[in-house]
Amino acid sequence: MSEKEGFEPRIIGFLCNWCAYAGADLAGVSRIQYPTNIRIIRVMCSGRIDPAFILEAFKDGADGVLVAGCHLPSDCHYISGNFKALRRVTLLKRILKAFGIKPERLRLEWISASEGDKFATVVKEMVGEIKKLGPNPLKVGGKS
Amino acid sequence: MAEEKVGAVLVVGGGVAGIQAALDLADSGFKVYLIDQSPSIGGVMSKLDKTFPTNDCAMCILAPKLVATGRHPNINLVTNGEVIGLNGEAGNFEVKIRKRSRYINEEKCNGCGLCAQKCPVEAIDMFNEGLSDRSAIYIEYPQSVPLKFMIDREKCIGCGTCQEICKAEAIEYDQQDSEATLKVGSIILAPGFEPFDARLKSEYGYGRFPNVVTSIEFERILSASGPYGGLVLRPSDGEIPRKIAFIQCVGSRDAQLGNNYCSAACCMYGIKEAVIAKEHVPTKLDCTIFYMDIRAYGKEFDDYYNRAKEEHDIRFVRSRVASVTEDPSTGNLHVYYVEDGEPKTEEFNMVVLSIGMQPPKNAEKLAEVLGIKLNGYKFCQTELFSPVETSKPGIFVCGAFVAPKDIPESVAQASGAAARAMSLIASERGKEIVKKEYPPERDVTLEEPRIGVFVCHCGINIGGIVNVPEVVEYAKKLPNVVYAEANLYTCSQDTQEIIREKIKEYNLNRVVVASCTPRTHEPLFRETVREAGLNPYLFEMANIRDQCSWVHMHEPEKATEKAKDLVRSVLAKARLLKPLKKPIIDVTPVGLIIGGGVSGMTAALELARQGFEVHLVEREKEPGGHLRKIHYLLEGEDPKERLNRLVKEVMENGKIHVYLGAEVTEVSGFVGNFKSKIIHNGEEKEVEHGIVIVATGAVEYKPTEYLYGKDPRVITQRELEEKITRGEFKAKNVVMIQCVGARTEEKPNCARICCGQAIKNALKIKEVSPETDVYILYKDVRSYGFKEDYYRKAAEKGVLFINYDNGRKPKVTNENGKLKVTFWEPTIKEEIEIKPDAVVLSAATVPNPDNKRVAEMLKVPLTKDGFFLEAHMKLRPVDFATDGIFLCGMAHSPKFIDESIAQACAAASRATTILSKKTLEMEGIVASVDEDLCSGCRICEYLCPYGAIEMKEKNGKITAHVIEALCKGCGVCGTACPTKAITLGHFTTEEIMAQVKAALMEEITA
C-alpha cells in the first residue's frame, strides 16, 4: 500500500457559531454521515479567524483548513464579519504558496444554519481533494 | 378597582410575533405565560426557507429567539395549550387554560430523539406540509423549542418500543390532558393566521394535480431541511422542473370567496420563492409570476422586485389565471390566462399557488371566550389610532390576526402590543419575576488549573457509537485533569448536582463537558458551575454528539478517536481559560426622543406611562408633524380631533419635557448613559438619558415633473386635500398620476402610502361631487391588506384606474391654456387624450433631509434612499445595531398612521427593556486592550461594526478603549490588530492556538 492510499488527511475547521457551526450541528441532527477527518474549532464570528490560526494549523501538520461563516451579504450575526473573513482568506490564499502550501488546502465556505447537507458535502469534497494532494509538505518528521 | 393588579401577562400564540412580545415583556420585568396550540413554538416562520428582502435563512435568524424564549427564567411556555375561559378585568384577569397531553414527561425528556429513530410507525409529517413522513413519536422540527418529544396517539400502535429505549423514562402513555388557571394583568393575542385552503379554488386543481403545490409547501421544498433536502423536485415523479408558474392572489382579492382583502405578503414571498428556486435548481429554470398588481410596497421591496426581473430573469405576466389543467401522461400543467386581450395557454412542469392569509381557525371561539370583537373578515377588530388594542380593555393584539402582514410588521406590532400591555400594569413591574441568588465567586487566578471532565453517553446517542469509558480514561491522563467521569445524561438535573459536588470535592477550577452542542447546552452548564461558586466562563464544551457520534455512525473506532481529539483540543483551551467579569453598567431611566410627530409623541407617552421621564425634541414650533396636514382619513376617523387629543395628553403629562422649535445637536455616551445637548430658545441644555428614539419623520417630495410649479392646476395630493377641506376644489375632470418621485430609474422604491392617499382623495371627490370624472394613472395599485376594500369601493363609484409603466409615462402639456394629459390605454391599446381641470400628482414621501445629520450624530446608518437603517430588516425593525438607540415611524420608511403608532409603541417597548433595569449586565465575552501594546493605529476603531471602540489619550499616548456596553464579542478587532494589543475574552489568540495545536497532536489513522 503506497503512502498516499493509506493517507487520512487531517482537517481543521474554523466555524462561526451562528451559521456554519449550527449547520454542522444540523448535519448531526439529520444524521448526515461524513468522513471523520475534520476537527472543528468554534469561534463566535468568521471575522475572528486570524490568518495566523490558519498558518498555525498548517505548521502543526493540518492537511487542510476549512473556514466557514454566514452567507454573504447579510446573514452575519455581527453585520459584516463574513466580509472580513472573505478578505483575509482571499489574501492568505495568495501568500500560502510562498510557504509551500497549495491554496487548494484552504477552503472558505458560507454555510447557513439550515445547510447541514452542505456542510457534510463540503467535508466530503475536501477529504477527497486533499487525498489527491497528499500530505501537508510542511510535516517534518511526521508519521505519514 | 378593588382587585390588585398582577405583574404577569399571557401571550396567546407562539409564532414570531408572540415570541417577540414575550421576550420584550420578560426583559422588562414581567412574568409571561406563552401559550401555543402546537407542541413547539416558532409558528409559520419556522417553516420558511428564506426571508425577503435580504434572503436570510429563516431558521438562522429565528432559532436564537426560540432558544432565548425557551431559556428565559420569566417565560413560562405552555405548549399544546388553549385558552378556554376568562374572568376578571383589565389589570386582573383569571384565564383558564387546557393543555393537551404529550404522553411524555416534559421534565424528563431531554430531546435525544432515540425514540423517534426506533419508532416503527410512519405518519404524515405536517411540518413538511405532508410531503414527507415522520414517526408517531416526534418533534415538529430539529430546532424545536421546547425540545420535548410528543406521541401522536392517533398513529401510535402502543408497541412499547419507545418506552423500552427511553433511558430517561420519560414516556407516559397514560398521561392526561390538564387544566390550569393563570392570574395575569393583561393579555396579548398573537394567534397568527390560517393559510388559505387552496382546494377552494378548484379551478387551479390543487389536491387533484400533484404538481400544483401551495406556497408554504414550496417553502418546505426549498428548505435544506425540507422533504427533498433543498432540491426543487416535483412531488409526482421527483423530476427537476424546468418551468414553474407562480399564481398570485389565491384566496385573496377574491370577492367570490368573500376574501376581498389583499394578503399583503404574497407578492414579495412569491418573488422570493421564484428567485430562490432558480438558485436551487442547477439547470436552467424558468419562473413566471402571474399577478394582478405587484405589491412591493415595503422598505426597499421594489429593489428586490427589480432585481428579480433584471438579474434573475423572472417573467411577470399581469393576468388573473383562469384555470389550470393537467396532462396526465406527463404530470405537466396547462395554465389558461388572458394577456393583452388574447386568451393564452402555456405548459409548466409545476405550479405554485401563492395562498393568502385567513383569520386563525379558532378566531371565533377565541373571540367568544375572551369577549373581543372581530371585523367583517373575522380578523381582530382594531382602530386606526389604537392598532394593537382589541375592543376589550386589557386585551391587546398583534401580528396577522390584526390584518395580513409580513414578518417585520408583525414583530413591530408585537413589541407595540407588549408596550401597551405593560403600561397597564407598570406599577407591578418586577413583582412576579424570579431573581436568582448565587454564592460568591471563588478567586482561582493563583491556582494551577484543576479540570473536571464529564463525558456524556446521551442515552445511546453518543455511547452507542463512541466508546465513552475509553474517552474518560483518556481524559484522565491529560495534563491538569484531576477528575473525569461518564454520565448517562450530563444535562439531567441529577448530573448538575453531581457536577457541583465534584467541583467542591476535587476543588476543580475548570470544567469540561463532552456531550452535545454548546449552542443549546452551554448556558445550562455555565449556570451549574456558577452555582458551584466558579466563574461561568471557566467552562468549555466538546461537541462529540452532533459533530461526532451522529455523523460517524458506522465508524465507531474513528469516532472514538475523534472524540478524544476533540476533548484534548478543548482541554488545551480550558487550561488557559480566565474568569471574565460581566460588565455592569448603570442606567439613567430617562428617554430622549428626536421628533415630535405622531410617532415621537406616541413613543413619549408610552414611556411616560411606563413611569420614565422623557425629553421630546421637535424642530417645528408646533408638534404633530405629518399628521397636522391630514384632514380626513380613509377609515373615517377625524385626524384633527385625534391629533389635538394626543398633543394635549403629551403636553399635560408631567413626565414629558417638550422642546418645540428645538434641536438635538450632540449625543455622546452609550446605552444606559447618554449625554446630549439640546438647543432650545437660543439656549443650550444638557440632558442625561439611557436611550434614544429617532422619530424624525419624512417629507413630501416636491415634484419637478408634469408641469408642477409651472401650472397652478397641477397640484400634489396633499394640496388637493387642503383645497377639498377648504371647499375650494371645483373640477369636473381630474387626472391623478401615481408614483411621482417614486419607482423611477433614480428612485426605484415605492413610497407605500400614495395609492391609499389617491384612493382616499378620489373617494372624497366622488363624495362631494359625484359627477366629477376621476382618472388614476397607476403602475400597480398597492392597496394592501384591508385597504383593498377602498380600492374596490372607488372602482364601484366610477373612479377609472388606468395602468401605465415607466416606458410609457403619461404626458402633461399646456395646450392654448388648457391642460392636456396624454396616456396609453393598455386595454384598448390606444393613446388617449384628456383635458382635465386639474392634475393631481401622488408625490412620494421622501426622507427627512435632516436624517443625514442625525445619523452622523448618533453614528447609525441610513439606507441608500436616505431612511434610517434598522439592525435587521426582518426581526429587529425598530432597533439599531447600536444598543440603546431605536427608531420608529416614517424615519424608518413611509407608512400609514396605524403603522407608525404600532412602531412607536414598539420602540417604547424595546427602550423599556433597558430603562426598566437599574443596571445592565452585559455579556462577559468582550474585547479588551493591552494599552502597552496598542500603537493607536485605529484599525480596530474603523472595523468595529458597533462603534464599541474609542480612542483615548492617557499620559500623552493615544490608545484604543473598548466600550464594553457596546461590544458584542465578535472578535473582528483582535484579528486585525497589528500588535495583537486587543483581544476577545474566551476566544483569545493563545486559547485558539492551543486548541489548534492540541487538535493536531495525534495522527489520524486509516
Tab-separated table of C-alpha atoms in Angstrom, chain A residues 1 5-12 14-54 56-64 71-82 84 87-88 111-120 123 131 139 142-144, chain B residues 49-50 54-57 59-61 64 112-114 117 142-143 223-225 229 461 516-519 522 526 540-543 545-555 558-559 561-562 565-566 569 573 871-872 881 925 942-946 968-976 980 983-984 986-990 992-993 995-1006:
chain	number	residue	atom	x	y	z
A	1	MET	CA	0.000	0.000	0.000
A	5	GLU	CA	-3.515	5.296	-0.322
A	6	GLY	CA	-3.381	4.991	3.429
A	7	PHE	CA	-3.307	8.718	3.866
A	8	GLU	CA	-6.022	10.144	6.070
A	9	PRO	CA	-5.975	13.924	5.857
A	10	ARG	CA	-6.319	15.984	8.992
A	11	ILE	CA	-8.553	18.964	8.523
A	12	ILE	CA	-9.123	21.821	10.924
A	14	PHE	CA	-12.893	27.100	11.936
A	15	LEU	CA	-16.642	27.649	12.141
A	16	CYS	CA	-18.641	30.651	13.192
A	17	ASN	CA	-21.093	29.973	15.991
A	18	TRP	CA	-24.263	31.269	14.361
A	19	CYS	CA	-24.363	29.769	10.881
A	20	ALA	CA	-21.630	27.297	9.980
A	21	TYR	CA	-21.355	25.645	13.405
A	22	ALA	CA	-25.150	25.482	13.530
A	23	GLY	CA	-25.075	23.916	10.051
A	24	ALA	CA	-22.595	21.307	11.295
A	25	ASP	CA	-24.929	20.615	14.217
A	26	LEU	CA	-27.834	20.195	11.818
A	27	ALA	CA	-25.831	17.637	9.830
A	28	GLY	CA	-25.714	15.756	13.120
A	29	VAL	CA	-29.373	16.188	13.963
A	30	SER	CA	-30.197	14.987	10.431
A	31	ARG	CA	-27.686	12.097	10.809
A	32	ILE	CA	-25.917	13.012	7.574
A	33	GLN	CA	-22.757	10.941	7.509
A	34	TYR	CA	-19.390	12.366	6.503
A	35	PRO	CA	-15.744	11.357	6.978
A	36	THR	CA	-14.194	11.671	10.431
A	37	ASN	CA	-11.214	13.717	9.277
A	38	ILE	CA	-12.339	17.136	10.440
A	39	ARG	CA	-11.730	18.708	13.885
A	40	ILE	CA	-13.921	21.713	14.450
A	41	ILE	CA	-12.933	24.813	16.385
A	42	ARG	CA	-15.757	27.150	17.229
A	43	VAL	CA	-15.400	30.910	17.094
A	44	MET	CA	-18.180	33.419	17.520
A	45	CYS	CA	-17.691	35.033	14.115
A	46	SER	CA	-15.746	34.156	10.988
A	47	GLY	CA	-14.323	37.659	11.373
A	48	ARG	CA	-12.427	36.354	14.434
A	49	ILE	CA	-10.452	33.877	12.335
A	50	ASP	CA	-6.932	35.209	12.277
A	51	PRO	CA	-4.804	34.144	9.300
A	52	ALA	CA	-2.265	33.247	11.991
A	53	PHE	CA	-4.612	30.476	13.214
A	54	ILE	CA	-4.700	29.020	9.742
A	56	GLU	CA	-0.537	27.622	12.795
A	57	ALA	CA	-2.758	24.757	11.702
A	58	PHE	CA	-0.677	24.165	8.588
A	59	LYS	CA	2.516	24.474	10.616
A	60	ASP	CA	1.214	21.867	13.054
A	61	GLY	CA	0.575	19.482	10.225
A	62	ALA	CA	-3.006	20.072	9.132
A	63	ASP	CA	-3.524	18.839	5.586
A	64	GLY	CA	-6.440	21.170	5.033
A	71	HIS	CA	-23.730	33.638	3.826
A	72	LEU	CA	-22.899	36.904	2.122
A	73	PRO	CA	-24.051	39.557	2.187
A	74	SER	CA	-26.246	39.864	5.215
A	75	ASP	CA	-26.506	36.626	7.215
A	76	CYS	CA	-23.623	37.596	9.525
A	77	HIS	CA	-24.760	37.867	13.142
A	78	TYR	CA	-22.192	40.633	13.575
A	79	ILE	CA	-23.210	42.590	10.475
A	80	SER	CA	-20.089	42.177	8.334
A	81	GLY	CA	-17.626	39.715	9.882
A	82	ASN	CA	-18.093	37.372	6.932
A	84	LYS	CA	-13.713	40.375	6.747
A	87	ARG	CA	-10.893	39.380	2.503
A	88	ARG	CA	-8.482	37.655	4.862
A	111	ILE	CA	-22.905	27.567	5.300
A	112	SER	CA	-26.209	28.531	6.870
A	113	ALA	CA	-27.809	27.020	9.945
A	114	SER	CA	-30.171	25.075	7.698
A	115	GLU	CA	-27.497	23.658	5.429
A	116	GLY	CA	-26.441	20.540	7.283
A	117	ASP	CA	-26.245	18.752	3.992
A	118	LYS	CA	-23.932	21.374	2.543
A	119	PHE	CA	-21.599	21.125	5.500
A	120	ALA	CA	-21.326	17.366	5.079
A	123	VAL	CA	-16.214	17.972	4.271
A	131	LYS	CA	-6.285	12.938	-0.505
A	139	LYS	CA	5.025	17.976	8.039
A	142	GLY	CA	5.639	13.290	10.792
A	143	LYS	CA	4.468	9.733	10.951
A	144	SER	CA	2.892	9.887	7.499
B	49	ASP	CA	-36.737	28.676	3.866
B	50	LYS	CA	-35.502	32.205	3.247
B	54	THR	CA	-32.425	40.036	2.378
B	55	ASN	CA	-32.771	36.324	1.566
B	56	ASP	CA	-31.692	35.497	5.112
B	57	CYS	CA	-32.198	31.924	6.173
B	59	MET	CA	-34.200	29.383	10.801
B	60	CYS	CA	-30.803	31.076	11.279
B	61	ILE	CA	-32.420	34.260	12.445
B	64	PRO	CA	-31.679	32.349	18.594
B	112	CYS	CA	-32.228	12.968	22.439
B	113	GLY	CA	-34.511	11.596	19.744
B	114	LEU	CA	-33.719	7.935	20.100
B	117	GLN	CA	-35.483	6.649	15.449
B	142	PRO	CA	-34.948	19.714	14.655
B	143	GLN	CA	-34.653	23.111	16.385
B	223	SER	CA	-35.731	24.272	2.615
B	224	ALA	CA	-32.478	22.399	3.098
B	225	SER	CA	-34.181	20.608	5.987
B	229	GLY	CA	-33.221	18.250	1.242
B	461	ASN	CA	-26.753	8.644	21.160
B	516	CYS	CA	-23.767	17.813	22.505
B	517	THR	CA	-23.630	21.331	21.129
B	518	PRO	CA	-22.728	24.411	23.172
B	519	ARG	CA	-25.296	26.318	21.128
B	522	GLU	CA	-23.540	25.821	27.222
B	526	ARG	CA	-22.310	27.683	32.823
B	540	GLU	CA	-15.836	24.632	27.906
B	541	MET	CA	-17.622	22.025	25.799
B	542	ALA	CA	-16.562	19.366	23.322
B	543	ASN	CA	-19.262	18.512	20.806
B	545	ARG	CA	-22.604	14.113	19.513
B	546	ASP	CA	-23.868	16.471	16.805
B	547	GLN	CA	-20.411	16.720	15.268
B	548	CYS	CA	-19.169	13.214	16.039
B	549	SER	CA	-21.313	10.224	17.029
B	550	TRP	CA	-24.291	11.303	14.920
B	551	VAL	CA	-22.264	11.907	11.781
B	552	HIS	CA	-19.959	8.885	12.054
B	553	MET	CA	-22.482	6.232	13.000
B	554	HIS	CA	-20.814	3.479	11.027
B	555	GLU	CA	-17.249	4.179	12.154
B	558	LYS	CA	-12.719	6.517	14.247
B	559	ALA	CA	-15.486	8.341	16.048
B	561	GLU	CA	-10.533	8.712	18.179
B	562	LYS	CA	-12.175	11.921	17.013
B	565	ASP	CA	-9.080	14.605	19.796
B	566	LEU	CA	-11.962	16.987	20.434
B	569	SER	CA	-8.295	20.147	21.942
B	573	LYS	CA	-8.215	25.736	25.679
B	871	ALA	CA	-30.429	46.474	12.896
B	872	HIS	CA	-32.190	43.753	10.941
B	881	ALA	CA	-27.363	47.765	15.648
B	925	ILE	CA	-17.139	37.841	26.292
B	942	TYR	CA	-12.605	51.525	11.978
B	943	LEU	CA	-13.528	47.835	11.781
B	944	CYS	CA	-15.842	47.593	14.778
B	945	PRO	CA	-19.397	47.359	13.419
B	946	TYR	CA	-20.848	48.550	16.738
B	968	LYS	CA	-20.912	42.235	21.018
B	969	GLY	CA	-17.942	39.895	21.179
B	970	CYS	CA	-17.350	39.090	17.525
B	971	GLY	CA	-13.587	39.462	17.805
B	972	VAL	CA	-13.068	41.172	14.466
B	973	CYS	CA	-10.893	43.809	16.145
B	974	GLY	CA	-8.394	41.386	17.642
B	975	THR	CA	-7.925	39.581	14.387
B	976	ALA	CA	-6.943	42.759	12.602
B	980	LYS	CA	-2.155	41.982	18.996
B	983	THR	CA	-8.210	40.536	22.057
B	984	LEU	CA	-11.557	38.897	22.648
B	986	HIS	CA	-12.793	33.483	25.931
B	987	PHE	CA	-11.529	33.364	22.324
B	988	THR	CA	-8.038	34.711	22.842
B	989	THR	CA	-5.320	34.048	20.313
B	990	GLU	CA	-3.480	31.833	22.835
B	992	ILE	CA	-7.422	29.208	19.921
B	993	MET	CA	-3.795	28.498	19.019
B	995	GLN	CA	-6.792	24.382	20.592
B	996	VAL	CA	-5.350	24.092	17.077
B	997	LYS	CA	-2.072	22.613	18.279
B	998	ALA	CA	-3.727	20.087	20.559
B	999	ALA	CA	-6.195	19.014	17.879
B	1000	LEU	CA	-3.306	18.166	15.570
B	1001	MET	CA	-1.092	16.431	18.103
B	1002	GLU	CA	-2.054	12.900	17.244
B	1003	GLU	CA	-2.126	11.314	13.833
B	1004	ILE	CA	-5.365	10.168	12.258
B	1005	THR	CA	-5.018	6.518	11.363
B	1006	ALA	CA	-6.646	4.863	8.434
